[in-house]
Short mmCIF file of C-alpha atoms and ligand atoms in Angstrom, two decimals:
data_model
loop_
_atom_site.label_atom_id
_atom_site.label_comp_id
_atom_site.label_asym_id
_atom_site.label_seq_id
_atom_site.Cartn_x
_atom_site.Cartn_y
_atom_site.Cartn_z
CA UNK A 1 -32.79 -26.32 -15.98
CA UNK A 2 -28.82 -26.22 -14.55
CA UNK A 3 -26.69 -28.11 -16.99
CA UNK A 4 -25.91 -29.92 -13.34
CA UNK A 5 -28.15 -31.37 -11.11
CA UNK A 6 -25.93 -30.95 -8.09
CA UNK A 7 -26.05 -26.99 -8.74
CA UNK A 8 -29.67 -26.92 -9.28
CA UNK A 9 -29.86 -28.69 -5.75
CA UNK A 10 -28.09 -26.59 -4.06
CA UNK A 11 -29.99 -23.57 -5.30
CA UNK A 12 -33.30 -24.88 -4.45
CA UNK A 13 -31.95 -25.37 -0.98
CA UNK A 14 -30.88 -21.44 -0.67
CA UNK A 15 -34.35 -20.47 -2.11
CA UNK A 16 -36.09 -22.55 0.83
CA UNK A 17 -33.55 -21.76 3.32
CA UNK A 18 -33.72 -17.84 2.65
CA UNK A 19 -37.43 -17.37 1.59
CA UNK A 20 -38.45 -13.58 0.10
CA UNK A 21 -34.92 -12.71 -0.22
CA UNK A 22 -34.89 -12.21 -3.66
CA UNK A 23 -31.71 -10.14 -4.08
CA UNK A 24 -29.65 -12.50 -2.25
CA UNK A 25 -31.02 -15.54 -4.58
CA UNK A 26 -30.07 -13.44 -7.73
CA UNK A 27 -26.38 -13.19 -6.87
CA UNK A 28 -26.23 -16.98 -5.47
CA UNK A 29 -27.60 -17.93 -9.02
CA UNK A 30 -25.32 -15.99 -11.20
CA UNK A 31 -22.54 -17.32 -9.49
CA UNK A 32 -23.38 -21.10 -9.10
CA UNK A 33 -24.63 -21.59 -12.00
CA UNK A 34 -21.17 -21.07 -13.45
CA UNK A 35 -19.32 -23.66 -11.29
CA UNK A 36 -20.36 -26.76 -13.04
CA UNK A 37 -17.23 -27.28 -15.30
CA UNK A 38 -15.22 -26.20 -11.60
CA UNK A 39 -17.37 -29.05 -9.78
CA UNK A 40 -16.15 -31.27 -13.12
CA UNK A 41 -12.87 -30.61 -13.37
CA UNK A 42 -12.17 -30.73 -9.22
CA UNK A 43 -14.86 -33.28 -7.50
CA UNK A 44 -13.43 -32.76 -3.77
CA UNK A 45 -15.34 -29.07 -4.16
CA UNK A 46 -18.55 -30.99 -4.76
CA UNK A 47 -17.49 -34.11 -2.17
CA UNK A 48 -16.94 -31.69 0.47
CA UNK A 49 -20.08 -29.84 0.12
CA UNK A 50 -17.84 -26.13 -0.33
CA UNK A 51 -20.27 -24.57 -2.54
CA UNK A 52 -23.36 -25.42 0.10
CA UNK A 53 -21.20 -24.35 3.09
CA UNK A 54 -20.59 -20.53 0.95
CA UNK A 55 -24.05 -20.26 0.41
CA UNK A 56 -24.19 -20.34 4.25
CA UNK A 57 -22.98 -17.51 6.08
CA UNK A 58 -20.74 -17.99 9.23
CA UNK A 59 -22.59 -15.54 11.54
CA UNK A 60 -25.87 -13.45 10.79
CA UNK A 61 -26.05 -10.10 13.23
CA UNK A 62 -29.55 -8.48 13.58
CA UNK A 63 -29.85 -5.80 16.27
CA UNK A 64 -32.31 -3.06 16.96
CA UNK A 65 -30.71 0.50 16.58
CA UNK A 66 -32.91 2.69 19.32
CA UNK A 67 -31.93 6.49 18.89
CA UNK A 68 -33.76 9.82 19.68
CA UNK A 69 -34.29 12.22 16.45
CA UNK A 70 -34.13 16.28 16.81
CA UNK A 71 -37.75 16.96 17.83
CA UNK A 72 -37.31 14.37 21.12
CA UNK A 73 -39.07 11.38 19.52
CA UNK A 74 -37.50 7.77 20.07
CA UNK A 75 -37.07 6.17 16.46
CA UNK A 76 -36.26 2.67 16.23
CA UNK A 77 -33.98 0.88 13.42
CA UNK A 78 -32.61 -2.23 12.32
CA UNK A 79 -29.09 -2.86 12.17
CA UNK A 80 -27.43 -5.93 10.44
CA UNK A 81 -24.02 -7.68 9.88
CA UNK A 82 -23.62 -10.62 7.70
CA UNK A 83 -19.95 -11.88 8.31
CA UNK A 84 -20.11 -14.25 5.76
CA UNK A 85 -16.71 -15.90 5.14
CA UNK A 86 -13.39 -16.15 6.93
CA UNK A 87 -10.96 -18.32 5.05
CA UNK A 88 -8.64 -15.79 3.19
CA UNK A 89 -9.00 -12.97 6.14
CA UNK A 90 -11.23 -10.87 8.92
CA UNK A 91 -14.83 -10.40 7.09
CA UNK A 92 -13.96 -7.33 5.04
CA UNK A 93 -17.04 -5.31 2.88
CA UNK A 94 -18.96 -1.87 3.86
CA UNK A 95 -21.68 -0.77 5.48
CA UNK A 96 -25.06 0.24 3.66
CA UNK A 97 -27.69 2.90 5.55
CA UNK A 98 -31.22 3.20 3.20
CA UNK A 99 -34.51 2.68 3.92
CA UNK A 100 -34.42 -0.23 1.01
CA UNK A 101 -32.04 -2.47 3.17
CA UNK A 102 -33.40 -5.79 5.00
CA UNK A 103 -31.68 -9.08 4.93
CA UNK A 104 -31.97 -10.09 1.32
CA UNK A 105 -29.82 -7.06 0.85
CA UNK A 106 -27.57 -7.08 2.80
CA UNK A 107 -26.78 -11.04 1.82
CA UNK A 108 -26.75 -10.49 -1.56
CA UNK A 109 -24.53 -7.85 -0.97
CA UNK A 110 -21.84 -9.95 1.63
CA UNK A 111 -21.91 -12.85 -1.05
CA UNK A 112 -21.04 -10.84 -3.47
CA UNK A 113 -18.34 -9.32 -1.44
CA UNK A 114 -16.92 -13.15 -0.64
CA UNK A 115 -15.78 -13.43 -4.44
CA UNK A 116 -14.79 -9.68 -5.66
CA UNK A 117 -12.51 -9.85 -2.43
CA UNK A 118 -11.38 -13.30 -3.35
CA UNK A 119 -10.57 -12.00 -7.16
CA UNK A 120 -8.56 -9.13 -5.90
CA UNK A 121 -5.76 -11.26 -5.11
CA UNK A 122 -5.44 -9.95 -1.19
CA UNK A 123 -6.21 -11.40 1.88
CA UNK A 124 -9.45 -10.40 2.95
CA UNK A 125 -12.67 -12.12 3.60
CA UNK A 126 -16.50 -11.04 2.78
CA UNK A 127 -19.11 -9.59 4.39
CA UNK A 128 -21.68 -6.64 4.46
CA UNK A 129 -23.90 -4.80 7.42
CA UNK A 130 -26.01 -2.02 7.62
CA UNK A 131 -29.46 -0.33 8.26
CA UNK A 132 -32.83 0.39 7.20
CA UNK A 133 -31.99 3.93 8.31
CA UNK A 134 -32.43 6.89 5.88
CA UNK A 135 -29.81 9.66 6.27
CA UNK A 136 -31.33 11.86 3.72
CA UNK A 137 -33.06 14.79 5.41
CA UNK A 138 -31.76 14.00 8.68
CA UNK A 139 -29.50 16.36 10.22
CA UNK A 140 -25.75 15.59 11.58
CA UNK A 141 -26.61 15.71 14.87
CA UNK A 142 -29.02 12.92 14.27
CA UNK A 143 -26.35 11.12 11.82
CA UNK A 144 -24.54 10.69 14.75
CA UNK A 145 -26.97 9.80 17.52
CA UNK A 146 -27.71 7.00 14.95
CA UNK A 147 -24.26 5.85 14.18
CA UNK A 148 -23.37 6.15 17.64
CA UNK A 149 -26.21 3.79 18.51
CA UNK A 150 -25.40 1.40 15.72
CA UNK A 151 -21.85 1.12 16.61
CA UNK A 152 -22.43 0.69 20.54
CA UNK A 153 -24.43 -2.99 19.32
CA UNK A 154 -21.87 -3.48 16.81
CA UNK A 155 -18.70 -2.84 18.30
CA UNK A 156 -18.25 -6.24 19.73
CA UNK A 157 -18.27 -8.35 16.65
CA UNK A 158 -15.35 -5.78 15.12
CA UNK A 159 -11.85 -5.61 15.03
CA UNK A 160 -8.88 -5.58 13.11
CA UNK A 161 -7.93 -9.28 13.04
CA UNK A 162 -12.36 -10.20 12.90
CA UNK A 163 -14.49 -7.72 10.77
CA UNK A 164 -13.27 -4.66 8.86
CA UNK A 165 -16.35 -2.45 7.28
CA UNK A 166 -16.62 0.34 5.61
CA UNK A 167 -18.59 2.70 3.85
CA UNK A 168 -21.42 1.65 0.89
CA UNK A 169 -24.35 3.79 0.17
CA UNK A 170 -25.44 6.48 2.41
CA UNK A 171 -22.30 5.96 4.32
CA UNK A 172 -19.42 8.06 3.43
CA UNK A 173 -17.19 9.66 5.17
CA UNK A 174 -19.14 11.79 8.06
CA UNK A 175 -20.75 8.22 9.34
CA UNK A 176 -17.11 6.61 8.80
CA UNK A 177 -16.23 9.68 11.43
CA UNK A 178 -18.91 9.05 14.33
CA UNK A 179 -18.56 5.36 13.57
CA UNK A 180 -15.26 5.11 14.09
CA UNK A 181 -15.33 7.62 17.22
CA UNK A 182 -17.84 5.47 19.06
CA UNK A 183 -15.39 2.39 18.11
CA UNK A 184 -12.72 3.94 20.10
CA UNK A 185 -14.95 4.84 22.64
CA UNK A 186 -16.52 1.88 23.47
CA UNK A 187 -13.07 -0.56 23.42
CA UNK A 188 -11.15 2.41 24.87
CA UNK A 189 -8.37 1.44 21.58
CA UNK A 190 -7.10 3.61 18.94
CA UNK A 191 -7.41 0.63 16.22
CA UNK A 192 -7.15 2.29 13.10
CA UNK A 193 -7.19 -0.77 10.91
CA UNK A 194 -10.97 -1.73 12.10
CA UNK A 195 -12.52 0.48 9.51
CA UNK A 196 -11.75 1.62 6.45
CA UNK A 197 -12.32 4.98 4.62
CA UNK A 198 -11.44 6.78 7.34
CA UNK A 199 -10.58 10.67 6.92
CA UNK A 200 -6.66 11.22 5.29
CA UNK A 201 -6.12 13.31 8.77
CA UNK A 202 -6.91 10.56 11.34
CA UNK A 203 -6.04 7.26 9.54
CA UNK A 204 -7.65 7.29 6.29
CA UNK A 205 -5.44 6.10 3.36
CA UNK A 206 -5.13 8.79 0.37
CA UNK A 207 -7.44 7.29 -2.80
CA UNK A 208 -9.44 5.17 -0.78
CA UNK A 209 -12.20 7.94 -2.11
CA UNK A 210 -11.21 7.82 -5.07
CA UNK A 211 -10.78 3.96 -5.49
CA UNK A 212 -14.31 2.36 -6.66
CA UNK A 213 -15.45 4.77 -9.67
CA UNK A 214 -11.13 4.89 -10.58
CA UNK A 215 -11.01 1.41 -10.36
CA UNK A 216 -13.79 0.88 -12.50
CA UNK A 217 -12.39 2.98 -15.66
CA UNK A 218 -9.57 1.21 -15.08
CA UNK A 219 -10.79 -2.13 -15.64
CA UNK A 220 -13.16 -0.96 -18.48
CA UNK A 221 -9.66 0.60 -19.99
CA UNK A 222 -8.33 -2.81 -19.66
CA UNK A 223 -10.96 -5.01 -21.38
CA UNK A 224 -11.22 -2.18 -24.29
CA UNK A 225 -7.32 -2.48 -24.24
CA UNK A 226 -7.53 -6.04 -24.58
CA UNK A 227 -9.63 -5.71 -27.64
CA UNK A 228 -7.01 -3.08 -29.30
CA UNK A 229 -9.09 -0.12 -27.84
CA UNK A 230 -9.09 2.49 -24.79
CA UNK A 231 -11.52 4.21 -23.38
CA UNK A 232 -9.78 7.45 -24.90
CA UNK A 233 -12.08 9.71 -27.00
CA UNK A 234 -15.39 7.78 -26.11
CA UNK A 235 -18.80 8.96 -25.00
CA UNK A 236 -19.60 7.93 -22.03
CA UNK A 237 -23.05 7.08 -19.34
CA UNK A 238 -22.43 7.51 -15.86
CA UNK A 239 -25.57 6.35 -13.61
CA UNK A 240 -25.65 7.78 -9.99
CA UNK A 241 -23.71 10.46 -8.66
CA UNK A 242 -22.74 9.37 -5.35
CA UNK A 243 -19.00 8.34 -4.07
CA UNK A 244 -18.49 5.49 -7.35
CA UNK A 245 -20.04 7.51 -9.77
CA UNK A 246 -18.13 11.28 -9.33
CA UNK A 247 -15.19 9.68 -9.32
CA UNK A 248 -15.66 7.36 -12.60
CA UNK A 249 -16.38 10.44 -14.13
CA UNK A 250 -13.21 12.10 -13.01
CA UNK A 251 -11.30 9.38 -14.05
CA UNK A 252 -13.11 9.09 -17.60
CA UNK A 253 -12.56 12.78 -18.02
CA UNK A 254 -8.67 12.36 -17.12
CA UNK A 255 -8.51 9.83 -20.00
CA UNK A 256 -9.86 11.81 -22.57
CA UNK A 257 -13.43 10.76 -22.62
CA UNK A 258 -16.33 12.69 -22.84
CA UNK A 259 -19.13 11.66 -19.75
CA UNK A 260 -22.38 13.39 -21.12
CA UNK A 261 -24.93 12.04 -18.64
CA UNK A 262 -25.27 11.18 -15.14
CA UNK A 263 -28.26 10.95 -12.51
CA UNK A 264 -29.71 10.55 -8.88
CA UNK A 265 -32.60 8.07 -8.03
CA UNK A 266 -35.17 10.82 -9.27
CA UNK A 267 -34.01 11.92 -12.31
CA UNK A 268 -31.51 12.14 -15.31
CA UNK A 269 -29.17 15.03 -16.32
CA UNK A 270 -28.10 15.41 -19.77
CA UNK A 271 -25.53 17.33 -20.96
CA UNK A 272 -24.30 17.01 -24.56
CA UNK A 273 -21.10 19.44 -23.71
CA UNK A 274 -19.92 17.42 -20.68
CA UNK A 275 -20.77 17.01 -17.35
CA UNK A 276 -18.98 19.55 -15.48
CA UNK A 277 -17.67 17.49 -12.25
CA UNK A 278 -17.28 20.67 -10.37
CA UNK A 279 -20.82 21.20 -9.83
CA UNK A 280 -21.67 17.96 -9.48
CA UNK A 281 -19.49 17.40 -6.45
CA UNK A 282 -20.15 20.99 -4.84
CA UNK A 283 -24.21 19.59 -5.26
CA UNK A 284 -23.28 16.02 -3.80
CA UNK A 285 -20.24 16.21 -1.94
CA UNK A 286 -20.81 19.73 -0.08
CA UNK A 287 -24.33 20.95 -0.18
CA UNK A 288 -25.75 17.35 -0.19
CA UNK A 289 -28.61 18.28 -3.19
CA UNK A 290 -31.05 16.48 -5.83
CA UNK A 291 -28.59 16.26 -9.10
CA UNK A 292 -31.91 17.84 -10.40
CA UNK A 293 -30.35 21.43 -9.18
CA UNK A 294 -27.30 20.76 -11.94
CA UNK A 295 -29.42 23.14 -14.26
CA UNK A 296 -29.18 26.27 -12.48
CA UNK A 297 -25.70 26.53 -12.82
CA UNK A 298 -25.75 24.77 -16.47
CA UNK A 299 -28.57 25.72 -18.83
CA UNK A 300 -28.04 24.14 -21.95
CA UNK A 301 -28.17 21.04 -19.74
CA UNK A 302 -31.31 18.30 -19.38
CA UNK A 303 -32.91 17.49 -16.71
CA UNK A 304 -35.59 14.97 -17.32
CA UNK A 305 -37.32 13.66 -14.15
CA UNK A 306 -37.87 9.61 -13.60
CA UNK A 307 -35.97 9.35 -17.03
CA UNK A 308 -33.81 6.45 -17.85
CA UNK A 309 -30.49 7.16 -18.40
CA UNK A 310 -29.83 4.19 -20.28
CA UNK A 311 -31.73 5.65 -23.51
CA UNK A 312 -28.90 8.25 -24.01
CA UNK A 313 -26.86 6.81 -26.88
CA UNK A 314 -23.10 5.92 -25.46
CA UNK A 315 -20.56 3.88 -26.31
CA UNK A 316 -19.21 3.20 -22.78
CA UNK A 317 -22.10 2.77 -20.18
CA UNK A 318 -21.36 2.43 -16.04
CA UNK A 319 -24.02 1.74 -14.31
CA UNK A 320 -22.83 3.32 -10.79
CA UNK A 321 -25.87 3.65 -8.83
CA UNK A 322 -27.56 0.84 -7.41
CA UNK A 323 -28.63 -3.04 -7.86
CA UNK A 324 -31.26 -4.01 -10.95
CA UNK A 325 -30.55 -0.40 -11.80
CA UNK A 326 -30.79 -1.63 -15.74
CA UNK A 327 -32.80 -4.15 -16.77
CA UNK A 328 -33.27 -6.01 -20.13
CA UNK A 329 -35.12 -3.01 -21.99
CA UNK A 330 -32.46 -0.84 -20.97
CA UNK A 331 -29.64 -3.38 -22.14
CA UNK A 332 -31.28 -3.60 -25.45
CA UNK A 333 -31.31 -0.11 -26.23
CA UNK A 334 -27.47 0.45 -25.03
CA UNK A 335 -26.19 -2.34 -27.71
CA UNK A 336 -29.13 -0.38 -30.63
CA UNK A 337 -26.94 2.48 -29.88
CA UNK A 338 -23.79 0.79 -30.12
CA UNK A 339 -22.47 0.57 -27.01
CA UNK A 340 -19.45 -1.44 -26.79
CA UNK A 341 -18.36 -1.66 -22.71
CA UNK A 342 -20.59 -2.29 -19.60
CA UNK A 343 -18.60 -1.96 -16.66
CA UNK A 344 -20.43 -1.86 -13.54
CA UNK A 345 -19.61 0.46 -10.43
CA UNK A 346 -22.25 -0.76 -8.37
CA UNK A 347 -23.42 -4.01 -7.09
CA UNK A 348 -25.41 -6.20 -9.17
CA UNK A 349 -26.83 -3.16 -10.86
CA UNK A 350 -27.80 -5.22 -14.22
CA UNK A 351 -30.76 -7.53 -13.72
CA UNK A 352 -30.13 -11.05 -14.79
CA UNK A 353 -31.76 -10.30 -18.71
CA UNK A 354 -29.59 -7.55 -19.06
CA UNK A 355 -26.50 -9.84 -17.79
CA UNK A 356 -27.26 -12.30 -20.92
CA UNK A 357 -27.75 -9.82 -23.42
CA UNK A 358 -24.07 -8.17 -22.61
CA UNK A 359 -22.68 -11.80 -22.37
CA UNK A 360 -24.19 -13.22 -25.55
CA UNK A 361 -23.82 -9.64 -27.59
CA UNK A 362 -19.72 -10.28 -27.04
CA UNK A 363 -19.37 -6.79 -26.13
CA UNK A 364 -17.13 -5.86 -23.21
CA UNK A 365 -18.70 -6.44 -20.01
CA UNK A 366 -17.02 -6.36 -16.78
CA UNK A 367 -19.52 -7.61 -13.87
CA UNK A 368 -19.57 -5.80 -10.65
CA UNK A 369 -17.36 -8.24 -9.12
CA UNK A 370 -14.20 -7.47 -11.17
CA UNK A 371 -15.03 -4.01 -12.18
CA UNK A 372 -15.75 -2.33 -8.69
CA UNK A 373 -13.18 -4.18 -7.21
CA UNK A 374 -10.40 -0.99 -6.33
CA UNK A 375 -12.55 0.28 -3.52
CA UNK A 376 -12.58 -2.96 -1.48
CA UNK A 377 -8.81 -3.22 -2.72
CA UNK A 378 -7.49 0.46 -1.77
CA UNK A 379 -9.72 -0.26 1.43
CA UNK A 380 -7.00 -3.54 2.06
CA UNK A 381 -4.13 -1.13 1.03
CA UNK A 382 -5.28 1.16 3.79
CA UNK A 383 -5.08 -2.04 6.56
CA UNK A 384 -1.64 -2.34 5.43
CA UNK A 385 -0.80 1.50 5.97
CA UNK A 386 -2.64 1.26 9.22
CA UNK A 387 -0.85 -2.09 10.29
CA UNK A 388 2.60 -0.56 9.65
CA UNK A 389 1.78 3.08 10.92
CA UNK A 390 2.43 4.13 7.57
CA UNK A 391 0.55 7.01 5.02
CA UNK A 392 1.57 6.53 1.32
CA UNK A 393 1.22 9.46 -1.05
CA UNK A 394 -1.25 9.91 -3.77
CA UNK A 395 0.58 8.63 -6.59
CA UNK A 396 2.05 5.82 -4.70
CA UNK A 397 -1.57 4.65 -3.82
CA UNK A 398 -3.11 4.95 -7.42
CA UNK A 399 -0.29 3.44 -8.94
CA UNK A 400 -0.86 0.48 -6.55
CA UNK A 401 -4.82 0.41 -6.96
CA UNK A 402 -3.67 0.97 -11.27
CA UNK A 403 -1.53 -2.48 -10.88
CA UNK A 404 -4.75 -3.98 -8.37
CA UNK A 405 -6.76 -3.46 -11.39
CA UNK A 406 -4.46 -5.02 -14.06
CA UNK A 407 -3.84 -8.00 -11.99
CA UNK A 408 -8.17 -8.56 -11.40
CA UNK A 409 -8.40 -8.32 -15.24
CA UNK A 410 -5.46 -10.56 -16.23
CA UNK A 411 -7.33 -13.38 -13.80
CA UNK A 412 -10.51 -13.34 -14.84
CA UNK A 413 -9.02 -12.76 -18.42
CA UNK A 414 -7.26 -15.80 -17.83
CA UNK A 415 -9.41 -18.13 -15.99
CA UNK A 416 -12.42 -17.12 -18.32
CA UNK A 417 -10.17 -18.98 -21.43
CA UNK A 418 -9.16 -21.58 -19.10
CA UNK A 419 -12.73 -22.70 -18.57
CA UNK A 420 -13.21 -22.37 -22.42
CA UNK A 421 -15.52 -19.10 -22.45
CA UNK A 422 -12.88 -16.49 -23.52
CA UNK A 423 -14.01 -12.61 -23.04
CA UNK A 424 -16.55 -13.79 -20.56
CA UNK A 425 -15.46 -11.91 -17.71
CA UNK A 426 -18.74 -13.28 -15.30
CA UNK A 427 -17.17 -16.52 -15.54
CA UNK A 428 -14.02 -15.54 -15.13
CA UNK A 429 -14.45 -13.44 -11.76
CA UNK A 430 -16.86 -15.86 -10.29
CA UNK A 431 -14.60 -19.11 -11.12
CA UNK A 432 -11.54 -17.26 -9.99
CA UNK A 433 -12.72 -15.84 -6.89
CA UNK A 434 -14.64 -19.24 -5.62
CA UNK A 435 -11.74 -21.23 -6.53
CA UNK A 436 -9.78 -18.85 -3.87
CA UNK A 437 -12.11 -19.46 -1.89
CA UNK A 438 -12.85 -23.36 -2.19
CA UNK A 439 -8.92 -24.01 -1.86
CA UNK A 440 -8.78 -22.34 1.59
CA UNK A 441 -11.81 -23.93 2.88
CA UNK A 442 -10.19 -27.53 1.67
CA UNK A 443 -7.36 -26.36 3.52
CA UNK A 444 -8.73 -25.47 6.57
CA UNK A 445 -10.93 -28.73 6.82
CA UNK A 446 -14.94 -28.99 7.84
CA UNK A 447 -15.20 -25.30 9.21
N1 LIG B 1 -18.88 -1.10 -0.21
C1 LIG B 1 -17.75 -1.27 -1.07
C2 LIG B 1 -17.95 -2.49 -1.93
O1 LIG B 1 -19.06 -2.76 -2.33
C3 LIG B 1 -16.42 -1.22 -0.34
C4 LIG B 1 -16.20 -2.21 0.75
C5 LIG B 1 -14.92 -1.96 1.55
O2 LIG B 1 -14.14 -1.06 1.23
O3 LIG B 1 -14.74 -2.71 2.50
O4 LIG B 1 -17.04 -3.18 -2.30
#
């Protein structure tokens, strides 16, 4: 039972409203059901019906994605955009190609988005797209027919000053590429500023690459530092080993820490000397491989197939990879083996059980919201570089993202002591980023 009738109204509504999509009623919970001391303390949010109108998105885009694969046969895909809330700037969250994606997904995903943007202190709004399309195994040339399909549908619900996406996962930069190209193409406009990650040579801005798994250590450094800690010297998990997770690593490894594990969605790798990034990137980054093939070029290394990463003892654990990636189990062995920070790189990637272990254990745990914050952020920095025809250097950028991260911290820091729940940083990104929210949409009147 919700502590407040009101919320547990509202969520019963969502659950009707969006039937099977389970995902998508996950995230509405965890947020809602920390607004009841913010419906208290400020009763024009609850007279005014903002937190039923969030749970709403403004416009739902389904489209069929028709394209022609390399032996001649016609395949046919589903393509979505969720542009879910407007009030603080054009939609702004990436796009997501995997044969796992359907509506749930992608909503869960775009409500998400609403609040992380809303925390990071800039002026963007949320939102989330994709397909049920499966790049692995396919070959460029169909990448491309696909994206180029995809983008002549979706092109006319984009733009600079209206929707902004970006890449999520199975969408890096060679998708960014053909995606933006067909943009161009279709609207006959160079607009750099209606996608971001874009390539350093036509657009991109420098660290957007870097941003997610950077901006993650960075927060985790920040809650350890606020306990008299730093990530400095620990041993580190690093699930995944896509765009977030590589780049965690790298940052970890530039701090001093020691990253012994990572993994793809079939297996583990375990390597008590230190992952060595440089073959993880050649496998992922160039040659586009199962992280499985780490142990030819490492033999003292583990490989252990469908294993759980979770059961290698850390002190610092990111979860990197993917939604309900660690469930309760998982969270109970991490805190047996005395881990002390959770700070998640992907979306949702700790089930609900595993949330209320981290949160009731008192250990540092920095939701997905707060923690994976720098790539939407460094995505906003490259608008602004776009906007003003402008490329900033490298260490101009990461200092910027750096200070990004501080300033997400210090608010949920902040509001989570303000609502009386100090160190609780779940109720101190969601309160902060739908009070952001809720204040424009006051503003701005019944919209
Ligand atoms: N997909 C990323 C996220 O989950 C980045 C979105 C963006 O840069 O717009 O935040």
């Amino acid at each position: 039972m919700h502590a407040d009738p009101r919320i547990a109204k509202i969520y019963e509504q969502v659950v009707r409203r969006n039937a099977g999509e389970i995902e998508f009623h996950q995230a509405v919970k965890e947020v809602i059901d920390c607004l009841g001391p913010v419906l208290k303390k400020h009763p024009q949010y609850a007279d005014q019906k903002v937190i039923e109108r969030i749970c709403e998105p403004e416009r739902q885009i389904i489209f069929r994605v028709p394209w022609v694969d390399d032996r001649g046969e016609v395949q046919i895909n589903r393509g979505f955009r969720v542009q879910f809330s407007s009030v603080l700037g054009p939609y702004k969250g990436g796009l997501r190609f995997h044969p796992s994606v359907y509506l749930g997904i992608i909503k869960f995903l775009g409500f998400e988005q609403i609040f992380k943007n809303a925390v990071t202190g800039m002026p963007i709004g949320g939102g989330k797209g994709g397909s049920d399309f499966d790049p692995k195994g396919r070959s460029d040339a169909e990448v491309m027919r696909f994206c180029q399909s995809f983008m002549t549908e979706m092109h006319r619900h984009l733009g600079e000053y209206t929707d902004v996406p970006a890449g999520d996962i199975g969408v890096g930069a060679r998708e960014i590429g053909f995606l933006f190209g067909q943009y161009k193409r279709m609207t006959n406009r160079y607009e750099s500023g209606v996608i971001t990650g874009k390539s350093p040579q036509w657009g991109g801005a420098l660290v957007r690459r870097e941003a997610t798994g950077y901006g993650c250590v960075f927060f985790v450094d920040e809650m350890l530092k606020a306990r008299g800690k730093s990530v400095e010297g620990m041993k580190c998990v690093v699930s995944g080993s896509g765009n977030v997770a590589i780049y965690a690593i790298e940052k970890l490894e530039q701090l001093g820490a020691h990253v012994v594990a990572c993994s793809d969605s079939n297996g583990v790798i375990h390597d008590p000397q230190g992952i060595r990034l440089d073959t993880v990137k050649r496998l992922k980054e160039v040659e586009r491989r199962r992280i499985r093939d780490y142990t030819e070029a490492h033999r003292e290394a583990r490989y252990i197939e469908g294993g759980c990463i979770w059961d290698i003892p850390c002190q610092v654990a990111l979860p990197c990879a993917t939604e309900n990636e660690l469930d309760e189990r998982a969270a109970r062995t991490l805190l047996a083996n005395g881990c002390i920070a959770v700070g998640e790189g992907a979306n949702m990637p700790s089930t609900p059980g595993a949330v209320k272990l981290f949160v009731d254990s008192g250990i540092a745990y920095g939701p997905g919201k707060a923690a994976n914050g720098g790539g939407v952020s460094t995505s906003a920095l490259e608008m602004q570089q776009n906007a003003s025809r402008d490329a900033w250097t490298f260490e101009f950028s990461e200092q910027r993202l750096h200070e990004i991260m501080r300033n997400i911290h210090r608010n949920c820091y902040e509001t989570a002591e303000a609502y009386g729940s100090p160190g609780n940083y779940v109720i101190g990104a969601n309160i902060a980023g739908f009070k952001r929210v809720a204040e424009a949409m006051l503003a701005f009147g019944v919209i």
